[in-house]
Tab-separated table of C-alpha atoms in Angstrom:
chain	number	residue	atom	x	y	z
F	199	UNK	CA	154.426	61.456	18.131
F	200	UNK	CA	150.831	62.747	17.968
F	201	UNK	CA	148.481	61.727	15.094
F	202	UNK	CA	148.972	65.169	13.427
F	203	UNK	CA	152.456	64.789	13.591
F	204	UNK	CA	152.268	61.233	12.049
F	205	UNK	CA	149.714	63.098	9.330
F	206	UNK	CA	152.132	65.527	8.419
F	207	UNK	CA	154.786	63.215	8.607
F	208	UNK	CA	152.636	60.878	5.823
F	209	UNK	CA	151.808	63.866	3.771
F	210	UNK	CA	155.613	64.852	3.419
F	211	UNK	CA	156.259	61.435	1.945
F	212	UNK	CA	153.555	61.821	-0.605
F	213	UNK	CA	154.892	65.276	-1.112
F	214	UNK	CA	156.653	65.378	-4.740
F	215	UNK	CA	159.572	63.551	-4.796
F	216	UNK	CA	161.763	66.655	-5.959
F	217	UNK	CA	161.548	67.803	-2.348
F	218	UNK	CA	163.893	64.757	-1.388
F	219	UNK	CA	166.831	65.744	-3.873
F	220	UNK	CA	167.327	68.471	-1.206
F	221	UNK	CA	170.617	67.939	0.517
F	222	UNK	CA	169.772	70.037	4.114
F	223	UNK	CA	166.253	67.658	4.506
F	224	UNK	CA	168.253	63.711	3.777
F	225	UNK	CA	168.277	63.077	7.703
F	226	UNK	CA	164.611	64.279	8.685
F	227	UNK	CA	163.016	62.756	4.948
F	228	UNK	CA	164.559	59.679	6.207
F	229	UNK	CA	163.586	59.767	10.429
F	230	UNK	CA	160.179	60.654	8.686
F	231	UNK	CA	159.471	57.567	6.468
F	232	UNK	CA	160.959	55.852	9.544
F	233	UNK	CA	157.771	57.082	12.270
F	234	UNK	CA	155.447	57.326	9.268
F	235	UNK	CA	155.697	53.557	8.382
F	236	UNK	CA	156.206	52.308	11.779
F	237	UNK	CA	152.928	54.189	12.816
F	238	UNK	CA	151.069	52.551	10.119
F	239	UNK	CA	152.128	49.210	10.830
F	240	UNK	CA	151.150	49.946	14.412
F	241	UNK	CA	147.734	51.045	13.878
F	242	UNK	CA	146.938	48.636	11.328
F	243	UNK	CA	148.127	45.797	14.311
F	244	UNK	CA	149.064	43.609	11.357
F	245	UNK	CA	150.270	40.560	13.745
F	246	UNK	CA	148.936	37.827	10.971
F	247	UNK	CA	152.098	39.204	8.617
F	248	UNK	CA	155.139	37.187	9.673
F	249	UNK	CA	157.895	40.191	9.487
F	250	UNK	CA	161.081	39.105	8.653
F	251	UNK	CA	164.276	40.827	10.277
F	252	UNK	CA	166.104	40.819	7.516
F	253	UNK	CA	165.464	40.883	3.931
F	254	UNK	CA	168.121	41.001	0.913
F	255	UNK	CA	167.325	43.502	-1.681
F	256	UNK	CA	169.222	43.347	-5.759
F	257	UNK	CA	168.272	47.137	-6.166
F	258	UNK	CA	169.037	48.567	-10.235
F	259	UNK	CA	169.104	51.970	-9.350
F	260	UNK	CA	171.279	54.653	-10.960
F	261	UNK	CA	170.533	57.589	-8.439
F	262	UNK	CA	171.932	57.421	-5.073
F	263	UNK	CA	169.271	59.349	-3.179
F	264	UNK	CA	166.624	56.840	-4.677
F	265	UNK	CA	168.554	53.831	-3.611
F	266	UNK	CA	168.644	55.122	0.143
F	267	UNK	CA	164.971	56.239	-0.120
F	268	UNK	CA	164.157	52.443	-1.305
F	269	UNK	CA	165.964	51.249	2.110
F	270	UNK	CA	164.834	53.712	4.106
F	271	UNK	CA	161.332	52.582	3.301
F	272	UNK	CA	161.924	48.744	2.913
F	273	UNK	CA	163.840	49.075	6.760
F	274	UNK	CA	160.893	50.749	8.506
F	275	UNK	CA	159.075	47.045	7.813
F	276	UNK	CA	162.582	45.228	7.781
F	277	UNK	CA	164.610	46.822	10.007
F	278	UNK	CA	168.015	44.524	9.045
F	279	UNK	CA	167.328	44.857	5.380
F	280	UNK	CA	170.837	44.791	2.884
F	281	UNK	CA	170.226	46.974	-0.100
F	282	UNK	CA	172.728	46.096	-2.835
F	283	UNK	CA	172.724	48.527	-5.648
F	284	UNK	CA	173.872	48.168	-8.973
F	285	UNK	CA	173.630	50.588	-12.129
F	286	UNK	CA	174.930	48.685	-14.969
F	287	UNK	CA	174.193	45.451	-16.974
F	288	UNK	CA	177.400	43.979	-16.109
F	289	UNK	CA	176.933	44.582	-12.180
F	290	UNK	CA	173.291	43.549	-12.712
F	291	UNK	CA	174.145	40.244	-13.956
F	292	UNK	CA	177.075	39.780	-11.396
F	293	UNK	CA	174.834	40.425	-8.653
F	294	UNK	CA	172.401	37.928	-10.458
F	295	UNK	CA	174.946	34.974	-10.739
F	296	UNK	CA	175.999	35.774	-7.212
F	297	UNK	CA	172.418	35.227	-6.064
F	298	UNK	CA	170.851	34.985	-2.476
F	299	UNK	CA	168.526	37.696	-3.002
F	300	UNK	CA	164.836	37.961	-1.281
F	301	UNK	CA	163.779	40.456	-3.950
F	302	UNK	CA	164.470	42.573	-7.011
F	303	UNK	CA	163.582	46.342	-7.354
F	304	UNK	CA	164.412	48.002	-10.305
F	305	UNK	CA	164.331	51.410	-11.885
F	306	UNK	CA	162.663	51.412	-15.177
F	307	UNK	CA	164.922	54.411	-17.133
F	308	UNK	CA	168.299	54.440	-16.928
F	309	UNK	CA	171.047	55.801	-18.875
F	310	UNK	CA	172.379	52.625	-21.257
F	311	UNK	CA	170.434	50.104	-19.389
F	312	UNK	CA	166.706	49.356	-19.686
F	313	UNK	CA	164.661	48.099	-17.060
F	314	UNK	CA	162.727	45.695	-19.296
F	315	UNK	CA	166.178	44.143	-20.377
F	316	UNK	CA	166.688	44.106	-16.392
F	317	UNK	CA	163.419	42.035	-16.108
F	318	UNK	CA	164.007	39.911	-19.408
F	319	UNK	CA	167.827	38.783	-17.630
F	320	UNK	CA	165.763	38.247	-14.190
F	321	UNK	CA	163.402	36.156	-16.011
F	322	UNK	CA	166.152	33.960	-17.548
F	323	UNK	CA	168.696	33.745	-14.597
F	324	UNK	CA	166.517	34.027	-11.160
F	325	UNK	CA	162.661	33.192	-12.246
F	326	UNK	CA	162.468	32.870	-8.837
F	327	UNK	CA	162.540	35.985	-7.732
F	328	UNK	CA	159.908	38.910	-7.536
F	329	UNK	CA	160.716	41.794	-9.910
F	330	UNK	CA	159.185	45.310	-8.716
F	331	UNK	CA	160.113	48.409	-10.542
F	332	UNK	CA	159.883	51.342	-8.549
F	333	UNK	CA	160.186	54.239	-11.222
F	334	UNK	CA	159.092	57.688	-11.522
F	335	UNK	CA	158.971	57.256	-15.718
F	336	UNK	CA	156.796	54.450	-16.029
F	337	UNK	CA	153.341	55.003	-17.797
F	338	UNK	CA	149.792	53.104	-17.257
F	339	UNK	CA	151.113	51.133	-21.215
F	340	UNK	CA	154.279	50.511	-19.839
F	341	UNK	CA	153.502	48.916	-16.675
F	342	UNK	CA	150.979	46.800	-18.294
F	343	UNK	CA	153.691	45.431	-20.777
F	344	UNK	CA	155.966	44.918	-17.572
F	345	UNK	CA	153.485	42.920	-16.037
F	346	UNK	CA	152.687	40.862	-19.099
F	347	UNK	CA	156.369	40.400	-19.496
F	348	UNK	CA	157.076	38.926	-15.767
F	349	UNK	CA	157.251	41.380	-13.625
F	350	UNK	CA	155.368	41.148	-9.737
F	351	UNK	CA	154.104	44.723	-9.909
F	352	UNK	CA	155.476	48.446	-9.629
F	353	UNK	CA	155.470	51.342	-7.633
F	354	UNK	CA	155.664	54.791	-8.297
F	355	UNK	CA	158.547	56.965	-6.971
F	356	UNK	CA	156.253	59.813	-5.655
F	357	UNK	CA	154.204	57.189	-3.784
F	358	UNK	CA	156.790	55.258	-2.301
F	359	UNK	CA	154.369	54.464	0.475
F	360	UNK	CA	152.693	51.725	-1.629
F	361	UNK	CA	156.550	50.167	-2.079
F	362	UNK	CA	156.103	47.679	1.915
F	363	UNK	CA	152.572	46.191	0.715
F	364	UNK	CA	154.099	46.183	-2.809
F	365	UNK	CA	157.224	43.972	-1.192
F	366	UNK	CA	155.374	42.162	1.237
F	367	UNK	CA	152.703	40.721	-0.969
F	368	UNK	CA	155.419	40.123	-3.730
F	369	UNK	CA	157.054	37.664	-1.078
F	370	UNK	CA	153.994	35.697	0.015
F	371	UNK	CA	153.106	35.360	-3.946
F	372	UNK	CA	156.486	33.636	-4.391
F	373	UNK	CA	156.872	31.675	-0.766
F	374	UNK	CA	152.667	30.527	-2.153
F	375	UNK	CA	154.459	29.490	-5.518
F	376	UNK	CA	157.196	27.476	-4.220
F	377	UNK	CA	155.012	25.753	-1.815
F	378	UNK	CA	152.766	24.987	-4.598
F	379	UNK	CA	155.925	24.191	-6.930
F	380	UNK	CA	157.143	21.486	-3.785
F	381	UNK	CA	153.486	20.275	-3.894
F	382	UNK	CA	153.349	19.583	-7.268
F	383	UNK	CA	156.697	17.739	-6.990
F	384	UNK	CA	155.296	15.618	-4.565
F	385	UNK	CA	152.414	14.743	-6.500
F	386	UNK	CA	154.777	14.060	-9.200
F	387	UNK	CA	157.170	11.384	-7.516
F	388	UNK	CA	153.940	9.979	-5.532
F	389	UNK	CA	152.793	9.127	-8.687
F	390	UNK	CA	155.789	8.073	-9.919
F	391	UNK	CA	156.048	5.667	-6.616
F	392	UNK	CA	152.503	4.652	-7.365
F	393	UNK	CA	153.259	3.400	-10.615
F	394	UNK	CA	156.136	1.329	-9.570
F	395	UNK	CA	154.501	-0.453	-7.292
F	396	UNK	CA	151.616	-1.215	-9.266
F	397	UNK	CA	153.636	-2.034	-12.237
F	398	UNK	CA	155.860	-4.660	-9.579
F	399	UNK	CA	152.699	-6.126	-8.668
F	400	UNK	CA	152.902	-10.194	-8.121
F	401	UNK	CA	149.480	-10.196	-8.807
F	402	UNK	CA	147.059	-9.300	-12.285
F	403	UNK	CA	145.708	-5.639	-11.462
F	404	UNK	CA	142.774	-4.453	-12.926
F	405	UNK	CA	141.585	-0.488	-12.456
F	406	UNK	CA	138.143	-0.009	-14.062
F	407	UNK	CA	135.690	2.495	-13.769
F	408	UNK	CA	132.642	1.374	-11.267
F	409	UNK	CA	129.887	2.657	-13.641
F	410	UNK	CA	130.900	1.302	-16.936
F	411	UNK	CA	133.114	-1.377	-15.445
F	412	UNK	CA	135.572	-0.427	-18.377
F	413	UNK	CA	139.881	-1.378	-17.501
F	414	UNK	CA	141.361	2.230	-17.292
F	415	UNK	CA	144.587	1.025	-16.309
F	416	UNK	CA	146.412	-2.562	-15.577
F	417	UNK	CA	149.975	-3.490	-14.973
F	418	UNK	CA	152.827	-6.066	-16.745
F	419	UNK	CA	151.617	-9.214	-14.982
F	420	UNK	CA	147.926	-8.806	-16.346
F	421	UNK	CA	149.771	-9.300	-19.819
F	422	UNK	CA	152.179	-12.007	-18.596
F	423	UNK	CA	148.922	-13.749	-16.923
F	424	UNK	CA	146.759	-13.018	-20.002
F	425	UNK	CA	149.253	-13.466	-22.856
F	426	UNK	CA	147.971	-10.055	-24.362
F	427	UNK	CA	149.236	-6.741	-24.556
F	428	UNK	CA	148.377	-3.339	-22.083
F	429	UNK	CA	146.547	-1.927	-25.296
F	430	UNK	CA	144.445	-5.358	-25.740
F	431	UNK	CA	143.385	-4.554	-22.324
F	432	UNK	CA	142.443	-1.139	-21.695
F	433	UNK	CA	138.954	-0.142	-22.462
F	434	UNK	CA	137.634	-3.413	-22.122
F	435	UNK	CA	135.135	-4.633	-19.520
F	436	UNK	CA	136.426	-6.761	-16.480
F	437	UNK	CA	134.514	-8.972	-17.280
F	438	UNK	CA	136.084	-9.775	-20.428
F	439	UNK	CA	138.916	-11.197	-18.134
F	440	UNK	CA	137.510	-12.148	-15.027
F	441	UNK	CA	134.164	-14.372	-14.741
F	442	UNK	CA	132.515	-12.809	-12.336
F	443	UNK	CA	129.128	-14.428	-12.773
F	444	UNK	CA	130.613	-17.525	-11.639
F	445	UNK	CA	132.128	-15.920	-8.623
F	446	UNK	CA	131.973	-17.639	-5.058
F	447	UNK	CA	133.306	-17.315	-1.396
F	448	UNK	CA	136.428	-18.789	-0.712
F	449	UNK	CA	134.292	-21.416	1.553
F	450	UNK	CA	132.732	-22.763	-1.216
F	451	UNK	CA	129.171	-20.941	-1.599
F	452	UNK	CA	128.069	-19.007	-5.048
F	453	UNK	CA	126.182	-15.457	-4.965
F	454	UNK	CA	128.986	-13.324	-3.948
F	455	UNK	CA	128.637	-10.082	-3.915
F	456	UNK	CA	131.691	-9.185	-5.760
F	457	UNK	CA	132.059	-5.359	-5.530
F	458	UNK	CA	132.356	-5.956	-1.890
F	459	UNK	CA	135.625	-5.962	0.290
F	460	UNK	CA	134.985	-9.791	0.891
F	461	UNK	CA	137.629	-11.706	-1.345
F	462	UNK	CA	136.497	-14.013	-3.617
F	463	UNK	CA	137.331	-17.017	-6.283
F	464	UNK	CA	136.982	-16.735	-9.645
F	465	UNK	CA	138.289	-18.215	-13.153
F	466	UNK	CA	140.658	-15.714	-15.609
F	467	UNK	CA	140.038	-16.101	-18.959
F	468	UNK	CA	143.080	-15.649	-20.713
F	469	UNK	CA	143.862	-14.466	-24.649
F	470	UNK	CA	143.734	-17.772	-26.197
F	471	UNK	CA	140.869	-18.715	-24.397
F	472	UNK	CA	142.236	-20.654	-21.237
F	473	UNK	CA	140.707	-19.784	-17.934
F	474	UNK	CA	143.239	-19.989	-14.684
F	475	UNK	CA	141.837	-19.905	-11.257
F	476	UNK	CA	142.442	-16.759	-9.165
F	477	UNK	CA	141.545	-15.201	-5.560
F	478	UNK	CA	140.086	-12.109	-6.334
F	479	UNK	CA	140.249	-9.084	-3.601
F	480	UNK	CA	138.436	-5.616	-4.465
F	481	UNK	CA	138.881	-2.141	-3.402
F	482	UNK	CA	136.371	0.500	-4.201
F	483	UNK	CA	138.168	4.471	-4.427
F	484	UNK	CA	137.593	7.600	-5.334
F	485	UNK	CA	140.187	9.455	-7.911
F	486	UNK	CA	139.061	12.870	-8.947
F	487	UNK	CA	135.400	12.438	-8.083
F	488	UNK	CA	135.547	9.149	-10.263
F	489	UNK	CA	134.285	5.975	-9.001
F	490	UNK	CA	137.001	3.078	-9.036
F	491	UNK	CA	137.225	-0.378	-8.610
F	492	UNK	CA	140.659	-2.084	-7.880
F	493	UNK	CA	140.829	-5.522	-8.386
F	494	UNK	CA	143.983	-8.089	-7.469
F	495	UNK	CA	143.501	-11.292	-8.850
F	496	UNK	CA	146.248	-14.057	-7.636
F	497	UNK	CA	146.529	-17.140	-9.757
F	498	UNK	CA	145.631	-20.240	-7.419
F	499	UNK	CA	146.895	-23.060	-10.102
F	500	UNK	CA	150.370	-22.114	-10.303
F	501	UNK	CA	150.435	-22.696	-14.156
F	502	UNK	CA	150.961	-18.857	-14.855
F	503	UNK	CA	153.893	-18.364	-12.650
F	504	UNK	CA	157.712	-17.743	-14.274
């Protein structure tokens, strides 16, 4: 096919869409978006785009010719694409329940069915999934709304062209949001994980912040050890509880420097005044740009254990 041939061939698919309700020209409208799409994704050599073979499509569509326009179109960039169309609310929210759908394209007029009631049941039932309506109705106000409402974007029926980028950067929106959504999660039972372990610490924990030197968080042996609660702790200096002044190396000598990694010995001071002996290790960290100091401190005496 020659470029002029491809140009023509694009400026029949821009052409009003009335000049597709025309039985005689189904086959050659539809070998046309074919070469016109496949040419574009040729000359734009988009080999970064992972294309997918085959894509499942939960098309709300009450005109035939549309529907096979829509796969036409989707095919030429997924050429084992499955349409499913549906026309009613009822078959809407069967196909919904059903699931196993890549995306959603939806008219946005329809006799007895509304697209935005479409999107509002997508929304509930398969968040999950991009919503594109694809609608020769739809005004500038309207689309807005359907964005604000949930919906991944729209495309106009007489520029179906724009419907493969449309599709394509719907998908990578919601494979980026589930990654994030699995990151997140992550985060979530790392932290959960985190806590445990801190909180099943044998020994007195101590998180403060390096500048002030203020607890920011401690753990259920610090108020076992110091006979106080979590709350009496928190926002209190370390060296409420630990005498640092007085700290020395475990060989004996005084001076230590005792923001170092070197452990160290040291006396607890507990709530009703008592002080226990402990072996002291530090670790310095980062969280969020904050400066951190962890401490451990291990009683040595053996009075404090249960």
């Amino acid at each position: 096919m020659s470029i002029r041939e491809i140009s023509v061939s694009c400026q029949e698919i821009s052409a009003p869409r009335q000049k597709f309700q025309r039985p005689a020209r189904r086959a050659e409208e539809l070998e046309l978006y074919h070469w016109a799409i496949l040419s574009m994704i040729r000359a734009k050599s988009v080999e970064n785009i992972m294309i997918k073979d085959s894509l499942r499509i939960l098309n709300l569509e009450d005109n035939v010719n549309d529907a096979e326009l829509n796969q036409a179109m989707i095919s030429a960039r997924w050429p084992n694409c499955q349409l499913v169309r549906v026309d009613t609310r009822s078959e809407f929210l069967s196909a919904l329940e059903q699931g196993g759908f890549d995306v959603i394209l939806s008219d946005y007029t329809m006799p007895g069915f509304s697209g935005l009631h479409a999107l509002e049941l997508s929304r509930e039932k398969r968040p999950e999934i991009p919503f594109l309506f694809v609608s020769g109705t739809i005004g500038e106000d309207a689309a807005i709304e359907a964005l604000k409402n949930g919906a991944t974007d729209y495309v106009l029926k007489h520029r179906l062209m724009r419907l493969i980028p449309a599709v394509d950067r719907a998908l990578r929106e919601a494979r980026e949001r589930t990654e994030y959504e699995r990151a997140e999660e992550a985060m979530r039972q790392s932290e959960h994980k985190y806590r445990e372990l801190f909180e099943s610490l044998g020994d007195v924990a101590f998180l403060a912040d390096e500048e002030s030197a203020k607890v920011i968080d401690t753990n259920r042996r610090a108020e076992e050890v110091l006979g106080c609660t979590r709350a009496e702790i928190l926002g209190r200096k370390e060296t409420r509880f630990l005498i640092l002044d007085k700290a020395r190396a475990r060989a004996g000598s005084s001076g230590m420097d005792t923001q170092s990694a070197t452990p160290f010995e040291c006396e607890l001071v507990r709530a009703d005044g008592r002080t226990i002996p402990v072996d002291v290790r530090t670790t310095r960290l980062t969280l969020y740009g904050r400066a951190l100091v962890l401490r451990l401190a291990r009683d040595t005496s053996g009075q404090s254990r249960t």
